[in-house]
Short mmCIF file of C-alpha atoms and ligand atoms in Angstrom, two decimals:
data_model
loop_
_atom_site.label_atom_id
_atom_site.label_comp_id
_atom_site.label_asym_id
_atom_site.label_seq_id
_atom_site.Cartn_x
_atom_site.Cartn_y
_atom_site.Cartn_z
CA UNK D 18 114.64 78.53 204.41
CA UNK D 19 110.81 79.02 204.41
CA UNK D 20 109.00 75.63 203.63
CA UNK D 21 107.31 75.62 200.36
CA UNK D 22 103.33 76.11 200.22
CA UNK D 23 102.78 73.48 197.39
CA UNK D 24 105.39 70.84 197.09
CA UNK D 25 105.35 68.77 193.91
CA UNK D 26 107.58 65.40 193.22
CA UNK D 27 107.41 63.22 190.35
CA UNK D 28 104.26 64.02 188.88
CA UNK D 29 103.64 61.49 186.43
CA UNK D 30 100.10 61.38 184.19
CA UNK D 31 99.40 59.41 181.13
CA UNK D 32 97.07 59.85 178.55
CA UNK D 33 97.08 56.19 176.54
CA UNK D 34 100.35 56.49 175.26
CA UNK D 35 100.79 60.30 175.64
CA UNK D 36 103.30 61.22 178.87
CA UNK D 37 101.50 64.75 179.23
CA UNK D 38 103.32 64.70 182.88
CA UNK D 39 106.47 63.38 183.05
CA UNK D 40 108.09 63.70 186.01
CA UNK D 41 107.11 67.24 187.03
CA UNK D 42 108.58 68.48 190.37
CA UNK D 43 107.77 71.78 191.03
CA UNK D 44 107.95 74.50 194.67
CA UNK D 45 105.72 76.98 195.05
CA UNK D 46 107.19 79.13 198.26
CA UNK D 47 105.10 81.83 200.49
CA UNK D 48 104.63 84.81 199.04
CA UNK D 49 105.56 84.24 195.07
CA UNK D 50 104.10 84.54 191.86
CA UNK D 51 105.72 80.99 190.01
CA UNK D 52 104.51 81.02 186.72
CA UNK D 53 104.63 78.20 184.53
CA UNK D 54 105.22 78.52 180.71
CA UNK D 55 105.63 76.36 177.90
CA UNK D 56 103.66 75.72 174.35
CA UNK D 57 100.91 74.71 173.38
CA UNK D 58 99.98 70.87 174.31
CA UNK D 59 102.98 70.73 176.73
CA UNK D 60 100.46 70.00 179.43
CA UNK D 61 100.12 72.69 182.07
CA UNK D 62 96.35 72.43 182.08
CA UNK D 63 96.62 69.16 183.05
CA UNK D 64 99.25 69.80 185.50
CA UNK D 65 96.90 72.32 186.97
CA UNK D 66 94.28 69.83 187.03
CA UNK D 67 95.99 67.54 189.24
CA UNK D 68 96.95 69.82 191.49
CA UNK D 69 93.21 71.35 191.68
CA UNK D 70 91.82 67.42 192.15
CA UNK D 71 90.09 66.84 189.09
CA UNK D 72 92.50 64.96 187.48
CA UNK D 73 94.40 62.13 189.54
CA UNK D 74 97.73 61.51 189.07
CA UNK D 75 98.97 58.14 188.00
CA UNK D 76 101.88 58.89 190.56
CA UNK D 77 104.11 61.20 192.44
CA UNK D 78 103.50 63.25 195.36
CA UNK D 79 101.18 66.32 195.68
CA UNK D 80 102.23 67.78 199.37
CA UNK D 81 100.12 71.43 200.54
CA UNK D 82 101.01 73.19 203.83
CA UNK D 83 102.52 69.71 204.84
CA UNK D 84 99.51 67.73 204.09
CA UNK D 85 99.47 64.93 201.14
CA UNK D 86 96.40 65.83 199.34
CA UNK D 87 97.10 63.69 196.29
CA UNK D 88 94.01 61.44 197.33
CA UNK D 89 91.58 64.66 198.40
CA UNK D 90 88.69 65.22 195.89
CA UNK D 91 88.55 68.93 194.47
CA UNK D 92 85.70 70.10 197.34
CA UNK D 93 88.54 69.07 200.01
CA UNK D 94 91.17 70.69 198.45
CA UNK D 95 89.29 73.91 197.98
CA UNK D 96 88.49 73.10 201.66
CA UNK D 97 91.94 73.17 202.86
CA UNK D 98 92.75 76.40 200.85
CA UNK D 99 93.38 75.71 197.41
CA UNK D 100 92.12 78.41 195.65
CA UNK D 101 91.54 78.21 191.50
CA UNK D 102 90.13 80.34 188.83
CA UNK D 103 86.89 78.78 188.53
CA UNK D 104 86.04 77.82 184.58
CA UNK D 105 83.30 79.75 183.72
CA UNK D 106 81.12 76.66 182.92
CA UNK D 107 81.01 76.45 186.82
CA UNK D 108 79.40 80.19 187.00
CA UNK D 109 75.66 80.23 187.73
CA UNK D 110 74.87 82.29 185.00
CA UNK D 111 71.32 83.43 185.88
CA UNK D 112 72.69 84.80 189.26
CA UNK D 113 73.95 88.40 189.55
CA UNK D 114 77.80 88.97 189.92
CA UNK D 115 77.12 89.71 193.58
CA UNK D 116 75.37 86.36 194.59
CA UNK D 117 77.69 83.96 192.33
CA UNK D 118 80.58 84.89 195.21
CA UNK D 119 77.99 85.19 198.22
CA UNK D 120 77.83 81.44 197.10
CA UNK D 121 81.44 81.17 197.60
CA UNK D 122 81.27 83.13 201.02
CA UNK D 123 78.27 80.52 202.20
CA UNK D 124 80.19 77.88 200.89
CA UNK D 125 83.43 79.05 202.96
CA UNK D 126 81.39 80.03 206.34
CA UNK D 127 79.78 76.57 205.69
CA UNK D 128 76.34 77.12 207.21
CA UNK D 129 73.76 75.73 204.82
CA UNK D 130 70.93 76.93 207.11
CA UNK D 131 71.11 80.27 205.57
CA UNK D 132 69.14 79.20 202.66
CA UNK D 133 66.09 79.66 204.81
CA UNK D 134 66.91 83.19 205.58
CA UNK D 135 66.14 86.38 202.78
CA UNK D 136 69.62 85.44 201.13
CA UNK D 137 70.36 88.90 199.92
CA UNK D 138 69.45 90.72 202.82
CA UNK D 139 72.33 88.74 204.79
CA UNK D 140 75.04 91.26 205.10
CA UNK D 141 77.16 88.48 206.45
CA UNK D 142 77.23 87.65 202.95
CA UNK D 143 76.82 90.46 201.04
CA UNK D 144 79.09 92.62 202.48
CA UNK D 145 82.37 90.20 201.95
CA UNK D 146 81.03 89.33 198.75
CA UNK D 147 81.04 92.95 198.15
CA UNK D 148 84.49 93.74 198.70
CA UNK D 149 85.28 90.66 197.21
CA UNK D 150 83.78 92.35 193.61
CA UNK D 151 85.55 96.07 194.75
CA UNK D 152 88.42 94.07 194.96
CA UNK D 153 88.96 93.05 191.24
CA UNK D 154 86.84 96.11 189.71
CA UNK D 155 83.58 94.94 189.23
CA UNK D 156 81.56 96.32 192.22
CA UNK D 157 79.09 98.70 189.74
CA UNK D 158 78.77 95.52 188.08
CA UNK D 159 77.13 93.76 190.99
CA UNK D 160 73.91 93.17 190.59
CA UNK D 161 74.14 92.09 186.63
CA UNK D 162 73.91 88.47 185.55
CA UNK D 163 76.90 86.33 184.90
CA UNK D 164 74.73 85.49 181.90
CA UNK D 165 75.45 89.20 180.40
CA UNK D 166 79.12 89.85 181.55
CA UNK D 167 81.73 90.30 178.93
CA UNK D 168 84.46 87.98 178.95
CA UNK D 169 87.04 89.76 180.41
CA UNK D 170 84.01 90.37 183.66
CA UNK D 171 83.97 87.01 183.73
CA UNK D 172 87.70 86.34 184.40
CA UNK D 173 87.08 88.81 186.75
CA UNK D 174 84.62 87.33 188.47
CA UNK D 175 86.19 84.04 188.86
CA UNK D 176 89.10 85.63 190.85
CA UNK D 177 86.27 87.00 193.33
CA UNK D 178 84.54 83.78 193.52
CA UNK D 179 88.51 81.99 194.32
CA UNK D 180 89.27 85.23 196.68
CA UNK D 181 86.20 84.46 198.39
CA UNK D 182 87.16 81.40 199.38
CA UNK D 183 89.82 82.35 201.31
CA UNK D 184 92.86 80.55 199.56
CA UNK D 185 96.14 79.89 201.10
CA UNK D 186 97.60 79.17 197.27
CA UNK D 187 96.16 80.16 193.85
CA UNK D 188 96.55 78.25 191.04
CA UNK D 189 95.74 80.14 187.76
CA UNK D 190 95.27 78.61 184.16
CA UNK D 191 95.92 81.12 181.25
CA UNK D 192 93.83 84.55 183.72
CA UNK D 193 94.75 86.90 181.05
CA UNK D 194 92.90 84.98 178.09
CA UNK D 195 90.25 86.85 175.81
CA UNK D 196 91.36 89.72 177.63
CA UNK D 197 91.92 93.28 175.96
CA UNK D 198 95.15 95.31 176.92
CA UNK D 199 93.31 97.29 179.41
CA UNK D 200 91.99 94.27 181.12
CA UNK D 201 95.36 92.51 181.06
CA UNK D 202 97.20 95.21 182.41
CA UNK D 203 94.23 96.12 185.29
CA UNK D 204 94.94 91.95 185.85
CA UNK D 205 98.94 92.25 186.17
CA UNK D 206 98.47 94.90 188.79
CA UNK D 207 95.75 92.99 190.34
CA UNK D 208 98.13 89.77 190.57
CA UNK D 209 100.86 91.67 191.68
CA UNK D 210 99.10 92.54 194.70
CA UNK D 211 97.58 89.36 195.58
CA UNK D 212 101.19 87.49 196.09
CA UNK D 213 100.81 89.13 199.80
CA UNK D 214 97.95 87.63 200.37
CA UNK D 215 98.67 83.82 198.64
CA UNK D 216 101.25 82.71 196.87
CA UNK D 217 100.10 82.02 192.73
CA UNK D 218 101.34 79.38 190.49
CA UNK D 219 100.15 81.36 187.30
CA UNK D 220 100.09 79.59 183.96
CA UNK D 221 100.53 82.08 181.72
CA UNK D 222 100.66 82.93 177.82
CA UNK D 223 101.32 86.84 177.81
CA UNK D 224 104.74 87.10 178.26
CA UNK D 225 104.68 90.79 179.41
CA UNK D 226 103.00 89.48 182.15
CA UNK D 227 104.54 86.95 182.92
CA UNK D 228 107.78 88.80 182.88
CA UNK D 229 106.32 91.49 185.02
CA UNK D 230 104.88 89.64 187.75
CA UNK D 231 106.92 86.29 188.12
CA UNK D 232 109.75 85.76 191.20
CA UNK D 233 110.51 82.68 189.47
CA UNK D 234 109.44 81.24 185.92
CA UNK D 235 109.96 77.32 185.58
CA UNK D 236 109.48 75.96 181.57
CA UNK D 237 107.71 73.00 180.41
CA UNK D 238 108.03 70.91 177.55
CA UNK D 239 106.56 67.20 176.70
CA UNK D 240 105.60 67.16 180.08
CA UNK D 241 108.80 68.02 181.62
CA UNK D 242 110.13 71.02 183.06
CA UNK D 243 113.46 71.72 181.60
CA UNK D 244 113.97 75.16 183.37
CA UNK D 245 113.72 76.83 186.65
CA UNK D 246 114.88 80.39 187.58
CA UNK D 247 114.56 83.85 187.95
CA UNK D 248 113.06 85.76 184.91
CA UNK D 249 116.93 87.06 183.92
CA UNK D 250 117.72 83.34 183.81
CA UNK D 251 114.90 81.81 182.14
CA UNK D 252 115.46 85.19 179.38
CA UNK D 253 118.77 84.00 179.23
CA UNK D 254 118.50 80.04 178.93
CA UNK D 255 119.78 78.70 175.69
CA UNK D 256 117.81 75.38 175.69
CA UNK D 257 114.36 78.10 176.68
CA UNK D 258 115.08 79.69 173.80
CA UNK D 259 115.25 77.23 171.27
CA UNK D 260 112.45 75.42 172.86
CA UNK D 261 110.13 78.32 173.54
CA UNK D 262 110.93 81.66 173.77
CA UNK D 263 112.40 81.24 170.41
CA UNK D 264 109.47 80.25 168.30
CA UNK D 265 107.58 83.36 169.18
CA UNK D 266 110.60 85.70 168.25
N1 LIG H 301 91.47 64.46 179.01
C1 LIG H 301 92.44 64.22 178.10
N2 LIG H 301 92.48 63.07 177.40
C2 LIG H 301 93.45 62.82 176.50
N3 LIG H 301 94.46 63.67 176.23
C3 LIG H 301 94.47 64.86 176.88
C4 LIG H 301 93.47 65.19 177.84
N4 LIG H 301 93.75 66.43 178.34
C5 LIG H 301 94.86 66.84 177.71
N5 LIG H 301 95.30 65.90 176.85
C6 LIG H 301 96.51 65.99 176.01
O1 LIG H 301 97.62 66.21 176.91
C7 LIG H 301 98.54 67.11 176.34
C8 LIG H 301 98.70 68.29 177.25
O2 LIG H 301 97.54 69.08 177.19
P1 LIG H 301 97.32 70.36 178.10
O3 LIG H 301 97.64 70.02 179.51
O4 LIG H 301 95.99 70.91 177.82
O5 LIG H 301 98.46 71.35 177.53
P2 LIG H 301 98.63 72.93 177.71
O6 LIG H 301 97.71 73.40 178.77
O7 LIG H 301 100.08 73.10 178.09
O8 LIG H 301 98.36 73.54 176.37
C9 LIG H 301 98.01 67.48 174.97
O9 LIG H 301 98.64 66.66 174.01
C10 LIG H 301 96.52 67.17 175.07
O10 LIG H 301 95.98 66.84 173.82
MG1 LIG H 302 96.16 74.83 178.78
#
């Protein structure tokens, strides 16, 4: 069997008394779109978190393409190829669409010097970071400010800026948010394709996505994950249902 991208044991995270990671252990294999559900408060943000570096865990292991990156600040982990949705607090939102990811492309090719060169005249950047924008949809979009994108742009825009980055794994925290049906479903197909390229741990509160794009679904509740499996099994789970699925029906 393949060996998983993202290997999580144990996961443990306190918040003063509050478990709001108890015990989470957690694959995310090559090539699969592992979504992680589970209501409100039950603490997938801050699951995400630890695995993105800016929380730390209080203990358990955090293992990517063999490497313990438990320790690693978020700049290393991005480094080694874990790719996020960037919040859009971290957007600079007086720059255009087009030079927010030729930021990420400079940051990836790492060569600081081009700062002294006529920045968006660099094809070495603009280019990628133009395919990067074609990519998700928002290449006639390119040259307006973050500043004036609608929300939904913004989502969109975040995916670039992680694409351009050149991720090995994705982790994604709730993509689909303040998105319209249009932009949900232009997301879901979006997604679907990017599982060749990285495997996606997808947190997730649109079921119809969820169900349409996940290989495997694992549930979380207080902190714990009380269900892995296939989408027909997690459907299917009594203790799901009466924990999660059931509330919304
Ligand atoms: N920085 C923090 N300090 C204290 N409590 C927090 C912090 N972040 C999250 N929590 C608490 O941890 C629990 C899990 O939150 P969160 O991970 O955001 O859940 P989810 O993303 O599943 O809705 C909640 O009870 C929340 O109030
Ligand atoms: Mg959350």
């Amino acid at each position: 069997m393949a060996e998983p991208v993202l290997e999580i044991r144990d996961l443990k995270k306190t918040f003063g008394a509050l478990k709001a990671t108890d015990g989470v252990s957690l694959d995310l294999m090559p090539g699969e779109i592992h979504a992680l559900i589970g209501p409100n408060g039950a603490g997938k943000s801050t699951l995400i978190h630890q695995l993105s570096g800016s929380f730390r865990p209080d203990s358990g292991t955090i293992t990517f393409l063999g490497q313990d990156i438990a320790g690693l600040d978020m700049a290393a982990r991005a480094r080694l190829g874990l790719g996020r949705s960037f919040q859009i607090s971290s957007l600079a939102q007086e720059f255009s669409a087009l030079r927010n990811v030729m930021l990420a492309v400079q940051a990836r090719q790492g060569t600081s010097f081009r700062f002294f060169r006529p920045v968006m005249s660099d094809k070495s950047l603009t280019e990628p970071a133009m395919a990067m924008l074609k990519r998700v949809g928002l290449a006639e979009r390119a040259h307006v400010p973050a500043a004036e994108l609608s929300h939904g742009e913004r989502r969109q825009l975040e995916i670039a800026i992680a694409l351009a980055l050149g991720p090995k794994a994705f982790l994604f925290d709730e993509p689909m948010a303040g998105m319209g049906p249009e932009g949900s479903k232009a997301l879901t197909k979006f997604l679907d394709g990017l599982r060749q390229q990285a495997p996606i741990l997808l947190v997730e509160h649109d079921m119809d996505a969820v169900f349409a794009l996940a290989d495997r679904i694992s549930v979380l509740v207080y902190g714990r994950v009380i269900a892995t499996g296939t989408v027909d099994d997690i459907r299917n789970d009594p203790e799901v249902r009466r924990a999660y699925l059931g509330e919304a029906a």
